[in-house]
Amino acid sequence: MSRVMIVEPLPLLRLAIGQVVERLGHQVVAQVDNGQDALLHARSDSPQLVVLELAIAGLGGLDLIRRLKLRDPALQLLVYTGQSSSHFARLCMQAGADGFVSKQDEPVELERALNAVAHGRRYFPREPGNVQVAMGGNELDALSARELTVLGLIGEGRSNQAIAEQLSISYKTVSTYKTRLQEKLQVDSRLGLADIAHRNGIGLSAVSTQVEPAQLAQTKPDPAQQALLRALLDSSPNPMYVRDRQGRLLLCNQPFLTLHHTSQERVLGERVEDMFWFSAEQGRNFQARYEAMVEKGQAYSSQGSVDFLGELHYLQHWSEPWRDANGTVQGMVGSFEDLTDRHILLGQLRDAHEHAQARYREATHFARVLHADLDEPLQRLKAGLDFARLTMPGQVALQRLSQRMAQLERLVNLSLQRPPLVPVQLNIVEWIRARLDAFNAQLSKGAAVPTLALEGVSAKQLWIDAERLGALFDSLLQRLSEEASQAPLRISLATRMQLSGVVTFNLAITLCQPLAHHQGIALQFCRRLAQSMEGSFRDVHENGETAFLIELECPAALPG
């Protein structure tokens, strides 16, 4: 006699399986309907044999098999499932199951399997490795166990959120599995995946069998297919519909009704051209387009503006054919995504961008005119003055003015001409030290000498535009030295190699006192230089200090 745990989501089936187990002389010690509870009861009730369905909540059945076997290799596992044996029997064997019985088999198969597994034998009615793939050919052979589980849940009409909750994974992970399934199975929609699952008998055990009244239309899917379509519609957050070959509306979901401000009673059975929200001309055009799609039997997608009862909506629309068991096109399944708010927002962003660009051009033009107006008088002033006879403050002021004019000219040229980057290979540590030594040599007597700290330099050899970086470095040091020649300057350099081969370059220059003026041509010139190298330049003020942070991304270079 074995201690048995039953893992089955349907209460009636749990009861029936329990009666079979007890009739064979075994003891039922636990009955659960999800994977998480199964793990808990496996610890607390110590079953010797587990009968489980693959389509359970909390964990996928295949994951549950692996976890149970990992915890107790001696535990006997018998899979009793409505999933396709042609695909899942082999996977269950690989996961560690001791037996596999399909719910489509005769009831006596369950008894035979229980007897075999309880006595330490494996029970697979047909060798899983030799099972022929049903209807879909070998299209599912390349799928992993988790991918098959996700495909089955999609086939049941579950939403991404519902799948995430059932398998205890994130919504984003489900989206990744869905994308991977579409690539492997070469379909471009959720409906295509559901159709493949349907053809291969995967995931149909949990689909509702609710059907619509017969009077909705003359052409109807068969009950199983209709249940699949109904589940798909109900799980979609977007407006979705099913029409027959003539364009009559067979099924729709609540978002569809909400979008069109209507009810099922008013629209079910109506053709495309009879929909009250279209004008007569619109109705004829959309009806003709629909009939052409049905005739071609191909998927269709479009994007554009549609007027619904005086409300202009910008919609993304897709549709694709649904077929009967013989492959004959019976109609189209379609969906809308209302992009109206996004379309309006994008228009506003485009307008704002164009306005900002116009203002930027005006500001650049003004800076160019200002430079042209001031540069000529400055040059005449310098030519007319005896520089040697100026006082020291006068010489310094004239030098700074000349530097500002040169920076303004380069700033305007950067904005208007946008010269391309000219990267060269260099050792960034040696380059920074040499640049700093050159700057220190020009300092006046008594001025504070900047210090350099290397903080996590993992890559030294870089490809970088040395001319622009040099102009940025020199201009910033000169500006801060002018502001407070006696205040210490701390310079720290850090680099980090990324897996892609790109190096993140971080340079921080800190003035050990607050900076009185945070604007000006020099700082704007530094900011624009960093931006022209596709980097960032920002200032941080805290603890009585002002730090300027420069971050760039540069290709790594081989040591030379």
XYZ file of C-alpha atoms in Angstrom:
560
model
C 0.000 0.000 0.000
C 1.301 3.468 -0.929
C 0.639 6.891 0.520
C -0.752 8.909 -2.403
C -1.087 12.641 -3.079
C -3.416 13.802 -5.875
C -2.651 17.071 -7.702
C -5.663 17.938 -9.866
C -7.404 21.311 -10.369
C -10.935 19.903 -10.908
C -12.708 18.735 -7.700
C -14.772 16.037 -9.413
C -11.683 14.512 -10.986
C -9.859 14.607 -7.650
C -12.757 12.673 -6.151
C -12.792 10.128 -9.005
C -9.028 9.586 -8.910
C -9.179 9.207 -5.134
C -11.822 6.490 -5.438
C -9.650 4.577 -7.917
C -6.609 4.919 -5.651
C -8.485 3.685 -2.577
C -10.133 0.833 -4.498
C -6.646 -0.402 -5.358
C -5.743 -0.447 -1.650
C -3.727 2.760 -1.399
C -4.209 5.626 1.048
C -4.919 9.186 -0.131
C -2.957 11.467 2.223
C -3.395 14.792 0.374
C -5.483 16.342 -2.388
C -4.408 19.738 -3.813
C -5.207 21.818 -6.863
C -1.947 23.743 -7.430
C 1.815 23.299 -7.545
C 2.715 25.387 -4.505
C 0.426 23.392 -2.199
C 1.772 20.196 -3.703
C 5.304 21.127 -2.598
C 4.066 21.960 0.906
C 2.120 18.693 1.312
C 5.018 16.689 -0.134
C 7.010 17.847 2.896
C 4.286 17.623 5.521
C 2.441 14.433 4.447
C 5.370 12.418 3.011
C 3.509 10.727 0.114
C 5.172 7.815 -1.652
C 3.296 8.273 -4.927
C 1.925 11.425 -6.610
C -0.747 11.498 -9.316
C -0.658 14.885 -11.031
C -2.151 16.918 -13.849
C 0.294 19.059 -15.850
C -2.100 22.013 -16.267
C -2.087 23.315 -12.700
C -1.760 26.743 -11.113
C 1.194 27.982 -9.094
C 3.813 25.959 -10.972
C 3.881 24.207 -14.303
C 3.448 20.458 -13.987
C 6.884 19.784 -15.479
C 8.508 22.151 -12.993
C 6.654 20.401 -10.180
C 7.934 17.001 -11.324
C 11.537 18.228 -11.295
C 11.224 19.832 -7.858
C 9.547 16.803 -6.314
C 12.186 14.444 -7.746
C 14.991 16.756 -6.645
C 13.624 16.707 -3.093
C 12.965 12.955 -2.998
C 14.415 10.821 -5.846
C 12.514 7.767 -4.510
C 9.123 9.479 -4.880
C 6.980 7.847 -7.594
C 5.258 10.231 -10.013
C 2.366 9.329 -12.320
C 1.158 12.001 -14.752
C -2.572 11.827 -15.494
C -3.304 14.718 -17.836
C -5.454 16.082 -20.591
C -2.392 17.407 -22.417
C -1.159 15.820 -25.631
C 0.780 12.619 -24.977
C 2.617 12.997 -28.296
C 4.508 16.007 -26.951
C 4.370 15.801 -23.163
C 5.000 12.103 -22.491
C 8.638 12.405 -23.568
C 9.103 15.616 -21.606
C 7.575 14.076 -18.488
C 9.937 11.122 -18.754
C 12.895 13.485 -19.095
C 11.708 15.495 -16.091
C 11.654 12.361 -13.934
C 8.088 11.006 -14.111
C 7.577 7.274 -13.679
C 4.409 7.027 -15.745
C 2.144 8.908 -18.125
C -1.552 8.345 -18.839
C -3.754 10.544 -21.017
C -7.243 11.415 -19.821
C -8.358 10.504 -23.329
C -7.394 6.848 -22.661
C -9.760 4.258 -21.234
C -10.179 4.476 -17.404
C -8.542 1.062 -16.994
C -5.239 2.618 -18.140
C -5.098 4.680 -14.952
C -5.493 1.537 -12.819
C -2.783 -0.284 -14.780
C -0.437 2.667 -14.452
C -1.059 2.979 -10.701
C -0.297 -0.713 -10.155
C 2.860 -0.512 -12.268
C 4.254 2.642 -10.693
C 3.388 1.528 -7.137
C 5.459 -1.634 -7.740
C 8.460 0.346 -8.997
C 7.889 -0.080 -12.746
C 7.626 2.653 -15.361
C 4.408 2.975 -17.325
C 4.354 4.717 -20.675
C 1.827 3.020 -22.977
C 3.892 4.040 -25.956
C 7.595 4.826 -25.911
C 7.659 8.646 -25.778
C 10.667 8.893 -28.066
C 8.750 7.077 -30.810
C 5.402 8.838 -30.486
C 4.301 10.378 -33.761
C 3.603 14.106 -33.649
C -0.088 14.868 -34.053
C -1.531 16.923 -36.886
C 1.022 19.730 -36.663
C 3.936 17.659 -37.994
C 7.116 18.208 -35.981
C 6.597 21.928 -35.412
C 6.764 21.597 -31.608
C 9.890 19.448 -31.403
C 12.174 22.471 -30.914
C 10.208 23.803 -27.923
C 11.404 23.456 -24.354
C 9.192 22.162 -21.572
C 8.465 25.667 -20.271
C 7.720 26.918 -23.801
C 5.222 24.094 -24.296
C 3.595 24.964 -20.989
C 3.246 28.627 -21.986
C 1.933 27.613 -25.417
C -0.708 25.438 -23.763
C -1.872 28.291 -21.537
C -2.051 30.617 -24.548
C -4.113 27.923 -26.245
C -6.506 28.059 -23.291
C -6.960 31.788 -23.870
C -5.044 32.898 -20.769
C -3.729 36.463 -20.690
C -0.039 37.180 -20.073
C -0.849 38.275 -16.531
C -2.816 35.082 -15.840
C 0.044 32.959 -17.196
C 2.550 34.870 -15.061
C 0.457 34.268 -11.947
C -0.032 30.568 -12.689
C 3.654 29.884 -13.364
C 4.948 32.263 -10.668
C 7.038 34.226 -13.152
C 7.020 37.881 -14.172
C 4.773 39.429 -16.818
C 7.923 40.404 -18.749
C 9.151 36.793 -18.750
C 5.838 35.627 -20.225
C 6.182 38.236 -22.977
C 9.680 36.909 -23.691
C 8.367 33.340 -23.966
C 5.554 34.523 -26.247
C 8.026 36.321 -28.541
C 10.302 33.263 -28.595
C 7.356 30.989 -29.450
C 6.312 33.255 -32.314
C 9.847 33.170 -33.709
C 10.209 29.388 -33.409
C 6.742 28.613 -34.767
C 6.876 31.367 -37.405
C 3.619 33.095 -36.527
C 3.081 36.786 -35.845
C 0.176 36.833 -33.412
C -1.237 35.290 -30.259
C -4.061 33.780 -32.300
C -1.502 31.964 -34.461
C 0.039 30.415 -31.342
C -3.389 29.410 -30.031
C -4.209 27.805 -33.369
C -1.016 25.696 -33.249
C -1.787 24.657 -29.673
C -5.317 23.701 -30.767
C -4.072 21.648 -33.721
C -1.660 19.744 -31.506
C -4.097 19.096 -28.669
C -2.196 21.246 -26.189
C -3.873 23.305 -23.490
C -7.457 22.509 -24.341
C -8.390 20.862 -21.071
C -9.105 24.126 -19.272
C -10.975 25.933 -22.047
C -14.520 26.898 -21.208
C -17.187 25.246 -23.312
C -19.557 28.177 -23.199
C -21.044 28.896 -26.649
C -23.075 31.733 -28.055
C -26.724 31.361 -29.061
C -27.261 29.759 -32.452
C -29.141 32.716 -33.870
C -26.106 35.004 -33.861
C -25.081 33.959 -37.371
C -25.547 31.213 -39.865
C -21.849 30.313 -39.978
C -20.363 29.262 -36.646
C -17.112 27.676 -35.485
C -17.377 24.195 -34.031
C -17.853 24.227 -30.232
C -14.196 23.557 -29.387
C -12.961 26.213 -31.777
C -15.623 28.646 -30.624
C -14.586 28.097 -27.017
C -10.991 28.825 -27.972
C -11.964 32.014 -29.794
C -14.233 33.089 -26.943
C -11.409 32.600 -24.441
C -9.028 34.604 -26.615
C -11.481 37.484 -26.888
C -12.209 37.541 -23.179
C -8.511 37.586 -22.275
C -7.681 40.479 -24.609
C -7.617 44.006 -23.144
C -8.067 45.419 -26.656
C -11.252 45.443 -28.767
C -11.496 42.084 -30.552
C -14.018 40.410 -32.868
C -14.774 37.305 -34.989
C -16.620 37.629 -38.309
C -17.745 35.021 -40.848
C -16.927 35.009 -44.569
C -19.687 37.529 -45.328
C -18.472 39.889 -42.603
C -21.242 39.099 -40.098
C -20.166 39.664 -36.496
C -20.172 36.338 -34.610
C -18.267 37.197 -31.424
C -16.863 40.317 -29.786
C -15.541 41.296 -26.369
C -16.485 44.110 -23.999
C -13.686 46.512 -25.108
C -15.091 46.232 -28.658
C -18.534 47.211 -27.427
C -17.146 50.036 -25.298
C -15.173 51.508 -28.203
C -18.271 51.610 -30.377
C -20.710 52.679 -27.617
C -23.033 49.752 -28.300
C -24.287 46.383 -27.025
C -24.142 42.790 -28.270
C -27.838 42.732 -29.014
C -27.447 45.620 -31.434
C -24.422 44.444 -33.448
C -24.159 40.626 -33.408
C -25.034 39.221 -36.833
C -24.498 42.584 -38.599
C -22.212 42.823 -41.642
C -19.307 45.268 -41.793
C -21.148 47.644 -44.127
C -24.199 47.662 -41.833
C -22.348 48.855 -38.733
C -24.064 52.045 -37.633
C -20.848 53.909 -36.784
C -19.743 53.926 -40.431
C -21.069 56.254 -43.104
C -22.550 54.517 -46.137
C -19.369 55.085 -48.146
C -17.134 53.941 -45.315
C -19.240 50.823 -44.839
C -18.987 49.865 -48.514
C -15.215 50.438 -48.553
C -14.574 48.427 -45.388
C -16.899 45.618 -46.552
C -15.033 45.359 -49.859
C -11.690 45.359 -48.068
C -12.885 42.650 -45.678
C -14.147 40.386 -48.489
C -10.816 40.799 -50.293
C -8.955 39.708 -47.149
C -11.160 36.636 -46.779
C -10.628 35.740 -50.426
C -6.846 35.954 -50.070
C -6.898 34.103 -46.748
C -3.992 36.188 -45.494
C -3.305 38.151 -42.316
C -3.733 41.914 -42.573
C -2.629 44.898 -40.519
C -2.983 48.647 -40.918
C -2.753 51.861 -38.962
C -4.747 55.035 -39.475
C -7.525 57.377 -38.422
C -11.162 56.236 -38.291
C -14.217 58.363 -37.476
C -16.535 56.615 -35.004
C -19.747 58.586 -34.462
C -17.984 61.906 -34.817
C -15.002 60.851 -32.648
C -11.706 60.582 -34.477
C -9.691 57.545 -33.342
C -6.223 56.555 -34.457
C -6.193 52.733 -34.525
C -3.748 49.913 -35.074
C -5.830 47.132 -36.655
C -4.885 43.553 -37.414
C -6.884 40.560 -38.569
C -6.181 37.049 -39.763
C -8.256 34.146 -41.029
C -9.717 31.401 -38.872
C -10.178 28.037 -40.515
C -12.173 24.879 -39.971
C -10.641 21.422 -39.478
C -10.179 21.107 -43.257
C -8.227 24.357 -43.490
C -11.044 26.272 -45.221
C -11.227 29.961 -44.324
C -14.432 30.565 -42.364
C -13.904 34.224 -41.561
C -11.533 36.640 -39.842
C -10.437 37.277 -36.272
C -9.378 40.862 -35.671
C -8.370 43.322 -33.008
C -7.839 47.045 -32.536
C -5.455 48.956 -30.367
C -6.611 52.508 -29.786
C -3.514 54.680 -30.245
C -5.407 57.969 -30.179
C -3.893 59.315 -26.957
C -0.440 58.178 -27.988
C -0.898 59.714 -31.452
C -1.939 63.037 -29.918
C 0.984 62.932 -27.491
C 3.438 62.171 -30.299
C 2.046 65.116 -32.254
C 2.497 67.363 -29.247
C 6.032 66.088 -28.747
C 6.849 66.704 -32.404
C 5.488 70.236 -32.146
C 7.452 70.841 -28.948
C 10.605 69.449 -30.542
C 10.222 71.638 -33.613
C 9.575 74.658 -31.387
C 12.663 73.874 -29.304
C 14.728 73.432 -32.450
C 13.526 76.796 -33.727
C 14.439 78.474 -30.430
C 17.826 76.755 -30.466
C 18.492 78.013 -33.992
C 17.513 81.519 -32.912
C 19.820 81.363 -29.885
C 22.695 80.034 -31.995
C 22.124 82.722 -34.597
C 22.108 85.375 -31.871
C 25.374 84.010 -30.445
C 26.943 84.128 -33.910
C 25.825 87.724 -34.467
C 27.057 88.671 -30.986
C 30.459 87.161 -31.683
C 30.740 88.927 -35.021
C 29.778 92.270 -33.463
C 32.208 92.006 -30.537
C 35.191 90.293 -32.092
C 36.169 93.116 -34.451
C 36.132 95.854 -31.735
C 38.093 93.501 -29.461
C 40.780 92.936 -32.043
C 41.078 96.681 -32.641
C 41.280 97.281 -28.891
C 44.083 94.741 -28.524
C 45.956 96.219 -31.494
C 45.631 99.766 -30.105
C 46.765 98.896 -26.595
C 50.314 98.468 -25.439
C 49.808 95.149 -23.679
C 53.101 95.377 -21.843
C 52.137 98.670 -20.253
C 48.794 97.430 -18.933
C 48.511 96.647 -15.253
C 48.438 92.987 -14.316
C 44.666 92.988 -13.655
C 44.150 94.628 -17.047
C 46.279 91.994 -18.796
C 44.367 89.182 -17.071
C 41.011 90.719 -17.984
C 42.026 91.131 -21.630
C 43.293 87.540 -21.785
C 40.056 86.216 -20.314
C 37.982 88.250 -22.705
C 39.962 86.863 -25.637
C 39.504 83.329 -24.301
C 35.753 83.833 -23.942
C 35.468 85.088 -27.502
C 37.406 82.090 -28.776
C 35.161 79.754 -26.777
C 32.058 81.502 -28.075
C 33.267 81.059 -31.637
C 33.937 77.345 -31.105
C 30.577 76.959 -29.359
C 28.775 78.477 -32.354
C 30.735 76.296 -34.790
C 29.902 73.157 -32.793
C 26.210 74.012 -32.963
C 26.112 74.986 -36.621
C 28.668 72.771 -38.299
C 28.469 69.698 -36.036
C 31.928 68.423 -37.022
C 32.388 64.636 -36.879
C 34.314 62.972 -34.073
C 37.965 62.191 -34.768
C 38.870 59.453 -32.251
C 42.481 58.490 -31.625
C 43.925 55.693 -29.538
C 45.462 56.830 -26.283
C 46.318 55.759 -22.764
C 43.790 57.827 -20.843
C 45.756 57.799 -17.564
C 48.973 59.046 -19.182
C 46.989 61.565 -21.220
C 45.230 63.032 -18.154
C 48.521 63.276 -16.248
C 50.271 65.008 -19.129
C 47.381 67.435 -19.563
C 47.356 68.183 -15.857
C 51.132 68.751 -15.790
C 50.796 71.256 -18.645
C 48.040 73.087 -16.774
C 50.008 73.165 -13.519
C 53.012 74.665 -15.305
C 50.912 77.731 -16.189
C 49.609 78.356 -12.684
C 50.669 81.516 -10.950
C 52.852 81.304 -7.873
C 50.858 80.368 -4.769
C 47.901 78.897 -6.657
C 46.508 75.574 -5.415
C 47.747 72.595 -7.476
C 45.038 70.104 -8.527
C 45.369 66.503 -7.323
C 44.570 63.381 -9.355
C 43.070 60.172 -7.953
C 42.511 56.988 -9.963
C 39.361 55.277 -8.706
C 38.782 51.904 -10.329
C 40.494 52.346 -13.682
C 39.806 48.948 -15.263
C 40.642 50.044 -18.828
C 43.311 52.531 -19.856
C 43.472 52.206 -23.633
C 40.579 54.052 -25.327
C 39.506 55.412 -28.684
C 38.424 58.995 -27.991
C 38.376 62.446 -29.626
C 41.396 63.806 -27.779
C 41.040 67.316 -29.222
C 37.517 67.821 -27.863
C 38.254 66.134 -24.559
C 41.357 68.290 -24.217
C 39.398 71.466 -24.923
C 36.785 70.436 -22.347
C 39.394 69.524 -19.713
C 41.458 72.691 -20.182
C 38.459 75.022 -20.332
C 36.922 73.594 -17.165
C 40.175 73.715 -15.204
C 40.819 77.285 -16.375
C 37.293 78.364 -15.442
C 37.506 76.882 -11.933
C 40.994 78.251 -11.397
C 39.760 81.730 -12.328
C 36.888 81.419 -9.890
C 39.017 80.439 -6.899
C 42.742 80.165 -7.525
C 43.457 79.355 -3.877
C 40.793 76.639 -3.528
C 41.992 73.034 -3.990
C 40.831 71.099 -7.059
C 40.330 67.315 -6.855
C 40.313 65.295 -10.049
C 39.212 61.658 -10.049
C 39.197 59.252 -12.987
C 37.326 55.943 -13.238
C 36.765 53.577 -16.173
C 34.624 50.452 -16.422
C 34.774 47.860 -19.200
C 31.382 46.612 -20.390
C 30.712 43.198 -21.930
C 30.114 44.859 -25.297
C 33.723 46.117 -25.417
C 32.704 49.693 -24.667
C 34.399 51.543 -21.816
C 32.456 53.907 -19.558
C 34.697 56.902 -18.838
C 33.944 58.985 -15.725
C 35.888 62.143 -14.901
C 35.020 64.251 -11.855
C 36.577 67.664 -11.192
C 35.661 69.068 -7.784
C 36.163 72.625 -6.561
C 36.479 72.527 -2.769
C 34.182 75.515 -2.281
C 30.835 76.657 -3.689
C 30.945 78.051 -7.236
C 29.557 81.572 -7.335
C 28.559 81.584 -11.016
C 27.148 78.353 -12.458
C 26.577 79.658 -15.977
C 28.680 81.437 -18.560
C 30.229 80.787 -21.949
C 33.012 78.558 -20.579
C 30.688 76.097 -18.828
C 28.236 76.112 -21.732
C 31.169 75.368 -24.039
C 32.168 72.385 -21.831
C 28.610 71.077 -21.773
C 28.293 71.321 -25.554
C 31.640 69.555 -26.057
C 30.507 66.632 -23.879
C 27.192 66.431 -25.756
C 28.997 66.477 -29.111
C 30.857 63.354 -27.935
C 27.478 61.772 -27.029
C 28.254 62.095 -23.345
C 26.930 64.008 -20.366
C 28.196 67.000 -18.365
C 26.524 67.966 -15.110
C 27.320 69.821 -11.926
C 26.553 68.725 -8.360
C 26.562 71.069 -5.359
C 26.786 69.511 -1.905
C 28.768 69.761 1.343
C 30.046 73.202 0.380
C 31.709 71.882 -2.809
C 30.930 71.994 -6.525
C 31.684 68.901 -8.629
C 31.531 68.657 -12.412
C 30.867 65.128 -13.659
C 31.754 64.084 -17.201
C 30.625 60.677 -18.503
C 31.443 59.261 -21.936
C 31.269 55.869 -23.608
C 34.299 54.991 -25.725
C 35.402 51.882 -27.623
C 38.174 49.990 -25.902
C 41.537 49.891 -27.677
C 44.159 47.155 -27.633
C 47.256 48.040 -25.640
C 49.855 49.428 -28.032
